[in-house]
Amino acid sequence: MSHLSAIGRPAPPPAPAAPPPRTAWREGLDRLRTAATTEPGRLRIIGAVLAALVVAFGAVTAWQVSDRETAADAVAEHSQPLSADAARIYRSLADADTTAASGFLAGGQEPAAVQRRYERDIGTASELLVRAAANTDGSASARAEIRKISQLLPVYTGLVESARANNRQGLPLGGAYLRYANDTMRTRLLPAADRLYEVETARLGEDYGDAKSWPWAAMGVGVAALAALGWAQRRNYRRTNRVFNHGLLGASAAAAVVLAWLVVGHAIARADLNESDDHGAKSLRVLNEARIASLRARADENLTLVARGAVVVDKDGADKGKDAYEVSYASRMSGLVGRESGSRPAKGSLLGRARQLADDSGGREPVEAAATAVRTWQARHKAARGADDAGDYKGALEKVIGAKDSTGESFDRVDDELAKALDHEQRQFQQAADSGRGAFTGMAAGAGTLAVLGAAGAVLGIGRRLSEYR
């Protein structure tokens, strides 16, 4: 009040508050908007976007190709070998059980060759268990099955030794020990080995899926980069009437080469990996199942004579009251070649599927020879059962474990032919898998190098246009 009366006029209004300071992001956005209103500014933005797109294309391509190359390497060097080792563990255990029964039938003086085979099977299984435990990374279920087999194997071998000791003394208790050992193998050891095989085979399938999956992200970014480069060159042509910009043309060529390399290389790798799966891994799986079925059938055949009717089927059904081992034998042989007669295996049988999956004579011929040996085995088994049912146990024994014209001779032929087929299909798998992963070689590094060159070409091409405004 005193101030107003002193000077005779009103005081000036207070100054407006200062606006808040702009953030760096806001300032950058404003500069970008200002630059976009001029042709040089627009060219700089276009150059930056093109370079970023081409570099992103190279980076995503290198990342996705590296992932698929790693998965393809795992197929060839890790998961398939682990699956094969799991199958060998199962096969070694089944063969040990079969061999133990054969040695028991031979009497108190077990043949040295039979004993060596049994010990070799147990040693092989133990060695493979150690290797599987060392290489089974991150799979709790696989480790659990390995631990279970490792704990049960000494129990089984102890029962077999008890059976042998009683058999050498001529005590009938030996047969009970052997049946208990076989029951341990069938109900505990082999199911655990089968679960281990399924776990490792499932991991092989996952690695196949990862290696064969299309790199959609890289392909999408590549198409976007090529489209942007094409648009930039068309824009350049419309504004300058110049057909070519060497920098942009070079960037387009680099992006096109990477995209073509990605699509064609992956298609080749996918085709070879499919070949290794369809005519390698799948064949190996079926052949392993066939070989195991023949081993189990042989063990059933031997145990039929060991038990001599002491073990019967107790479940309700058509087989109730029949010899359990003989019923199991018939089931295994039916699974091997089918129920129909004839030299060739039925289509849905294990050997029929193995023959169908084999893609050359080297794979088919051993399977066909194995099927023929199975038919001979069935005929000889029928004669052995006839002798046993007629009370001629010694004659039946000769027909089962004899040196000539016995079922054991037929079984050995089946096992040998299936081993040949497995070796052939393993080579086929390895060749196709190596070819498949070879298609990825150099692709990641090449894509990264070409992407950098392409980005440089885009920047130089835009820079050439910018120089015209100076």
PDB file of N, CA and C in Angstrom, residues 339-402:
ATOM      1  N   ARG A 339       2.622-113.160 -36.665  1.00  0.00           N
ATOM      2  CA  ARG A 339       2.029-114.483 -36.470  1.00  0.00           C
ATOM      3  C   ARG A 339       1.923-115.294 -37.762  1.00  0.00           C
ATOM      4  N   GLU A 340       1.987-114.603 -38.913  1.00  0.00           N
ATOM      5  CA  GLU A 340       1.845-115.318 -40.178  1.00  0.00           C
ATOM      6  C   GLU A 340       3.109-116.116 -40.495  1.00  0.00           C
ATOM      7  N   SER A 341       2.930-117.198 -41.244  1.00  0.00           N
ATOM      8  CA  SER A 341       4.079-117.975 -41.694  1.00  0.00           C
ATOM      9  C   SER A 341       4.625-117.364 -42.978  1.00  0.00           C
ATOM     10  N   GLY A 342       5.821-117.751 -43.355  1.00  0.00           N
ATOM     11  CA  GLY A 342       6.439-117.209 -44.564  1.00  0.00           C
ATOM     12  C   GLY A 342       7.842-116.731 -44.266  1.00  0.00           C
ATOM     13  N   SER A 343       8.637-116.598 -45.328  1.00  0.00           N
ATOM     14  CA  SER A 343      10.036-116.238 -45.136  1.00  0.00           C
ATOM     15  C   SER A 343      10.201-114.776 -44.743  1.00  0.00           C
ATOM     16  N   ARG A 344       9.304-113.906 -45.210  1.00  0.00           N
ATOM     17  CA  ARG A 344       9.429-112.486 -44.906  1.00  0.00           C
ATOM     18  C   ARG A 344       8.637-112.124 -43.652  1.00  0.00           C
ATOM     19  N   PRO A 345       9.142-111.190 -42.868  1.00  0.00           N
ATOM     20  CA  PRO A 345       8.414-110.785 -41.661  1.00  0.00           C
ATOM     21  C   PRO A 345       7.162-109.994 -42.008  1.00  0.00           C
ATOM     22  N   ALA A 346       6.169-110.055 -41.125  1.00  0.00           N
ATOM     23  CA  ALA A 346       4.943-109.278 -41.323  1.00  0.00           C
ATOM     24  C   ALA A 346       5.246-107.791 -41.250  1.00  0.00           C
ATOM     25  N   LYS A 347       4.439-106.987 -41.921  1.00  0.00           N
ATOM     26  CA  LYS A 347       4.711-105.550 -42.028  1.00  0.00           C
ATOM     27  C   LYS A 347       4.747-104.850 -40.682  1.00  0.00           C
ATOM     28  N   GLY A 348       3.847-105.193 -39.787  1.00  0.00           N
ATOM     29  CA  GLY A 348       3.803-104.487 -38.501  1.00  0.00           C
ATOM     30  C   GLY A 348       4.784-105.009 -37.474  1.00  0.00           C
ATOM     31  N   SER A 349       5.498-106.106 -37.779  1.00  0.00           N
ATOM     32  CA  SER A 349       6.430-106.690 -36.825  1.00  0.00           C
ATOM     33  C   SER A 349       7.711-105.850 -36.762  1.00  0.00           C
ATOM     34  N   LEU A 350       8.539-106.132 -35.771  1.00  0.00           N
ATOM     35  CA  LEU A 350       9.785-105.378 -35.616  1.00  0.00           C
ATOM     36  C   LEU A 350      10.699-105.555 -36.822  1.00  0.00           C
ATOM     37  N   LEU A 351      10.879-106.809 -37.263  1.00  0.00           N
ATOM     38  CA  LEU A 351      11.748-107.028 -38.417  1.00  0.00           C
ATOM     39  C   LEU A 351      11.111-106.506 -39.698  1.00  0.00           C
ATOM     40  N   GLY A 352       9.778-106.526 -39.769  1.00  0.00           N
ATOM     41  CA  GLY A 352       9.098-105.945 -40.926  1.00  0.00           C
ATOM     42  C   GLY A 352       9.315-104.447 -40.994  1.00  0.00           C
ATOM     43  N   ARG A 353       9.238-103.776 -39.853  1.00  0.00           N
ATOM     44  CA  ARG A 353       9.482-102.326 -39.819  1.00  0.00           C
ATOM     45  C   ARG A 353      10.944-102.008 -40.113  1.00  0.00           C
ATOM     46  N   ALA A 354      11.855-102.837 -39.585  1.00  0.00           N
ATOM     47  CA  ALA A 354      13.277-102.617 -39.845  1.00  0.00           C
ATOM     48  C   ALA A 354      13.586-102.768 -41.331  1.00  0.00           C
ATOM     49  N   ARG A 355      12.971-103.743 -41.967  1.00  0.00           N
ATOM     50  CA  ARG A 355      13.179-103.936 -43.413  1.00  0.00           C
ATOM     51  C   ARG A 355      12.642-102.742 -44.190  1.00  0.00           C
ATOM     52  N   GLN A 356      11.503-102.226 -43.780  1.00  0.00           N
ATOM     53  CA  GLN A 356      10.892-101.091 -44.470  1.00  0.00           C
ATOM     54  C   GLN A 356      11.731 -99.818 -44.300  1.00  0.00           C
ATOM     55  N   LEU A 357      12.335 -99.624 -43.138  1.00  0.00           N
ATOM     56  CA  LEU A 357      13.131 -98.433 -42.890  1.00  0.00           C
ATOM     57  C   LEU A 357      14.494 -98.484 -43.577  1.00  0.00           C
ATOM     58  N   ALA A 358      14.997 -99.686 -43.841  1.00  0.00           N
ATOM     59  CA  ALA A 358      16.294 -99.806 -44.513  1.00  0.00           C
ATOM     60  C   ALA A 358      16.171 -99.285 -45.943  1.00  0.00           C
ATOM     61  N   ASP A 359      17.085 -98.410 -46.344  1.00  0.00           N
ATOM     62  CA  ASP A 359      16.975 -97.782 -47.663  1.00  0.00           C
ATOM     63  C   ASP A 359      17.961 -98.332 -48.678  1.00  0.00           C
ATOM     64  N   ASP A 360      18.654 -99.423 -48.337  1.00  0.00           N
ATOM     65  CA  ASP A 360      19.543-100.041 -49.319  1.00  0.00           C
ATOM     66  C   ASP A 360      19.700-101.522 -48.978  1.00  0.00           C
ATOM     67  N   SER A 361      20.369-102.253 -49.857  1.00  0.00           N
ATOM     68  CA  SER A 361      20.517-103.697 -49.664  1.00  0.00           C
ATOM     69  C   SER A 361      21.378-104.014 -48.447  1.00  0.00           C
ATOM     70  N   GLY A 362      22.329-103.109 -48.138  1.00  0.00           N
ATOM     71  CA  GLY A 362      23.168-103.334 -46.976  1.00  0.00           C
ATOM     72  C   GLY A 362      22.395-103.359 -45.680  1.00  0.00           C
ATOM     73  N   GLY A 363      21.256-102.667 -45.634  1.00  0.00           N
ATOM     74  CA  GLY A 363      20.412-102.691 -44.448  1.00  0.00           C
ATOM     75  C   GLY A 363      19.339-103.756 -44.505  1.00  0.00           C
ATOM     76  N   ARG A 364      18.827-104.022 -45.721  1.00  0.00           N
ATOM     77  CA  ARG A 364      17.727-104.982 -45.848  1.00  0.00           C
ATOM     78  C   ARG A 364      18.178-106.429 -45.722  1.00  0.00           C
ATOM     79  N   GLU A 365      19.305-106.772 -46.344  1.00  0.00           N
ATOM     80  CA  GLU A 365      19.713-108.178 -46.402  1.00  0.00           C
ATOM     81  C   GLU A 365      19.945-108.806 -45.026  1.00  0.00           C
ATOM     82  N   PRO A 366      20.633-108.130 -44.088  1.00  0.00           N
ATOM     83  CA  PRO A 366      20.773-108.736 -42.762  1.00  0.00           C
ATOM     84  C   PRO A 366      19.432-108.915 -42.047  1.00  0.00           C
ATOM     85  N   VAL A 367      18.503-107.989 -42.258  1.00  0.00           N
ATOM     86  CA  VAL A 367      17.187-108.104 -41.630  1.00  0.00           C
ATOM     87  C   VAL A 367      16.439-109.309 -42.203  1.00  0.00           C
ATOM     88  N   GLU A 368      16.495-109.478 -43.523  1.00  0.00           N
ATOM     89  CA  GLU A 368      15.828-110.627 -44.144  1.00  0.00           C
ATOM     90  C   GLU A 368      16.468-111.939 -43.691  1.00  0.00           C
ATOM     91  N   ALA A 369      17.817-111.954 -43.559  1.00  0.00           N
ATOM     92  CA  ALA A 369      18.494-113.153 -43.071  1.00  0.00           C
ATOM     93  C   ALA A 369      18.096-113.449 -41.631  1.00  0.00           C
ATOM     94  N   ALA A 370      17.939-112.398 -40.825  1.00  0.00           N
ATOM     95  CA  ALA A 370      17.505-112.595 -39.439  1.00  0.00           C
ATOM     96  C   ALA A 370      16.093-113.162 -39.389  1.00  0.00           C
ATOM     97  N   ALA A 371      15.216-112.678 -40.271  1.00  0.00           N
ATOM     98  CA  ALA A 371      13.840-113.192 -40.300  1.00  0.00           C
ATOM     99  C   ALA A 371      13.818-114.668 -40.672  1.00  0.00           C
ATOM    100  N   THR A 372      14.650-115.051 -41.636  1.00  0.00           N
ATOM    101  CA  THR A 372      14.736-116.470 -42.023  1.00  0.00           C
ATOM    102  C   THR A 372      15.225-117.316 -40.849  1.00  0.00           C
ATOM    103  N   ALA A 373      16.224-116.794 -40.117  1.00  0.00           N
ATOM    104  CA  ALA A 373      16.746-117.523 -38.960  1.00  0.00           C
ATOM    105  C   ALA A 373      15.692-117.638 -37.860  1.00  0.00           C
ATOM    106  N   VAL A 374      14.842-116.616 -37.718  1.00  0.00           N
ATOM    107  CA  VAL A 374      13.769-116.679 -36.725  1.00  0.00           C
ATOM    108  C   VAL A 374      12.790-117.790 -37.073  1.00  0.00           C
ATOM    109  N   ARG A 375      12.446-117.920 -38.354  1.00  0.00           N
ATOM    110  CA  ARG A 375      11.527-118.988 -38.773  1.00  0.00           C
ATOM    111  C   ARG A 375      12.132-120.362 -38.466  1.00  0.00           C
ATOM    112  N   THR A 376      13.434-120.506 -38.728  1.00  0.00           N
ATOM    113  CA  THR A 376      14.102-121.770 -38.403  1.00  0.00           C
ATOM    114  C   THR A 376      14.090-122.011 -36.897  1.00  0.00           C
ATOM    115  N   TRP A 377      14.328-120.960 -36.150  1.00  0.00           N
ATOM    116  CA  TRP A 377      14.308-121.036 -34.684  1.00  0.00           C
ATOM    117  C   TRP A 377      12.943-121.512 -34.202  1.00  0.00           C
ATOM    118  N   GLN A 378      11.882-120.951 -34.751  1.00  0.00           N
ATOM    119  CA  GLN A 378      10.531-121.345 -34.331  1.00  0.00           C
ATOM    120  C   GLN A 378      10.273-122.825 -34.599  1.00  0.00           C
ATOM    121  N   ALA A 379      10.737-123.298 -35.762  1.00  0.00           N
ATOM    122  CA  ALA A 379      10.530-124.722 -36.094  1.00  0.00           C
ATOM    123  C   ALA A 379      11.304-125.612 -35.126  1.00  0.00           C
ATOM    124  N   ARG A 380      12.541-125.252 -34.828  1.00  0.00           N
ATOM    125  CA  ARG A 380      13.337-126.051 -33.910  1.00  0.00           C
ATOM    126  C   ARG A 380      12.779-125.988 -32.479  1.00  0.00           C
ATOM    127  N   HIS A 381      12.262-124.809 -32.111  1.00  0.00           N
ATOM    128  CA  HIS A 381      11.658-124.683 -30.785  1.00  0.00           C
ATOM    129  C   HIS A 381      10.438-125.597 -30.651  1.00  0.00           C
ATOM    130  N   LYS A 382       9.669-125.675 -31.700  1.00  0.00           N
ATOM    131  CA  LYS A 382       8.480-126.540 -31.670  1.00  0.00           C
ATOM    132  C   LYS A 382       8.884-127.996 -31.459  1.00  0.00           C
ATOM    133  N   ALA A 383       9.979-128.414 -32.126  1.00  0.00           N
ATOM    134  CA  ALA A 383      10.464-129.784 -31.955  1.00  0.00           C
ATOM    135  C   ALA A 383      10.972-130.001 -30.526  1.00  0.00           C
ATOM    136  N   ALA A 384      11.642-128.997 -29.966  1.00  0.00           N
ATOM    137  CA  ALA A 384      12.146-129.119 -28.591  1.00  0.00           C
ATOM    138  C   ALA A 384      11.002-129.212 -27.602  1.00  0.00           C
ATOM    139  N   ARG A 385       9.948-128.423 -27.817  1.00  0.00           N
ATOM    140  CA  ARG A 385       8.815-128.478 -26.909  1.00  0.00           C
ATOM    141  C   ARG A 385       8.103-129.842 -27.023  1.00  0.00           C
ATOM    142  N   GLY A 386       8.059-130.350 -28.232  1.00  0.00           N
ATOM    143  CA  GLY A 386       7.444-131.671 -28.409  1.00  0.00           C
ATOM    144  C   GLY A 386       8.190-132.738 -27.634  1.00  0.00           C
ATOM    145  N   ALA A 387       9.533-132.678 -27.673  1.00  0.00           N
ATOM    146  CA  ALA A 387      10.327-133.660 -26.939  1.00  0.00           C
ATOM    147  C   ALA A 387      10.132-133.505 -25.429  1.00  0.00           C
ATOM    148  N   ASP A 388      10.108-132.256 -24.949  1.00  0.00           N
ATOM    149  CA  ASP A 388       9.941-132.028 -23.520  1.00  0.00           C
ATOM    150  C   ASP A 388       8.565-132.472 -23.045  1.00  0.00           C
ATOM    151  N   ASP A 389       7.543-132.165 -23.837  1.00  0.00           N
ATOM    152  CA  ASP A 389       6.187-132.561 -23.451  1.00  0.00           C
ATOM    153  C   ASP A 389       6.030-134.078 -23.434  1.00  0.00           C
ATOM    154  N   ALA A 390       6.835-134.767 -24.259  1.00  0.00           N
ATOM    155  CA  ALA A 390       6.776-136.235 -24.305  1.00  0.00           C
ATOM    156  C   ALA A 390       7.612-136.870 -23.203  1.00  0.00           C
ATOM    157  N   GLY A 391       8.241-136.063 -22.371  1.00  0.00           N
ATOM    158  CA  GLY A 391       9.032-136.588 -21.265  1.00  0.00           C
ATOM    159  C   GLY A 391      10.507-136.767 -21.584  1.00  0.00           C
ATOM    160  N   ASP A 392      10.935-136.392 -22.795  1.00  0.00           N
ATOM    161  CA  ASP A 392      12.339-136.533 -23.178  1.00  0.00           C
ATOM    162  C   ASP A 392      13.082-135.225 -22.865  1.00  0.00           C
ATOM    163  N   TYR A 393      13.381-134.997 -21.596  1.00  0.00           N
ATOM    164  CA  TYR A 393      14.016-133.745 -21.196  1.00  0.00           C
ATOM    165  C   TYR A 393      15.416-133.629 -21.791  1.00  0.00           C
ATOM    166  N   LYS A 394      16.163-134.734 -21.787  1.00  0.00           N
ATOM    167  CA  LYS A 394      17.520-134.701 -22.325  1.00  0.00           C
ATOM    168  C   LYS A 394      17.504-134.367 -23.808  1.00  0.00           C
ATOM    169  N   GLY A 395      16.545-134.944 -24.553  1.00  0.00           N
ATOM    170  CA  GLY A 395      16.437-134.640 -25.971  1.00  0.00           C
ATOM    171  C   GLY A 395      16.048-133.187 -26.198  1.00  0.00           C
ATOM    172  N   ALA A 396      15.132-132.675 -25.369  1.00  0.00           N
ATOM    173  CA  ALA A 396      14.727-131.275 -25.487  1.00  0.00           C
ATOM    174  C   ALA A 396      15.901-130.348 -25.203  1.00  0.00           C
ATOM    175  N   LEU A 397      16.706-130.729 -24.192  1.00  0.00           N
ATOM    176  CA  LEU A 397      17.867-129.919 -23.838  1.00  0.00           C
ATOM    177  C   LEU A 397      18.859-129.854 -24.992  1.00  0.00           C
ATOM    178  N   GLU A 398      19.067-130.980 -25.650  1.00  0.00           N
ATOM    179  CA  GLU A 398      19.986-131.009 -26.795  1.00  0.00           C
ATOM    180  C   GLU A 398      19.480-130.130 -27.932  1.00  0.00           C
ATOM    181  N   LYS A 399      18.168-130.116 -28.117  1.00  0.00           N
ATOM    182  CA  LYS A 399      17.595-129.291 -29.190  1.00  0.00           C
ATOM    183  C   LYS A 399      17.642-127.796 -28.870  1.00  0.00           C
ATOM    184  N   VAL A 400      17.824-127.451 -27.596  1.00  0.00           N
ATOM    185  CA  VAL A 400      17.854-126.041 -27.194  1.00  0.00           C
ATOM    186  C   VAL A 400      19.285-125.517 -27.072  1.00  0.00           C
ATOM    187  N   ILE A 401      20.193-126.292 -26.449  1.00  0.00           N
ATOM    188  CA  ILE A 401      21.554-125.789 -26.233  1.00  0.00           C
ATOM    189  C   ILE A 401      22.610-126.621 -26.943  1.00  0.00           C
ATOM    190  N   GLY A 402      22.202-127.540 -27.781  1.00  0.00           N
ATOM    191  CA  GLY A 402      23.153-128.379 -28.498  1.00  0.00           C
ATOM    192  C   GLY A 402      24.019-127.589 -29.463  1.00  0.00           C
TER     193      GLY A 402
END
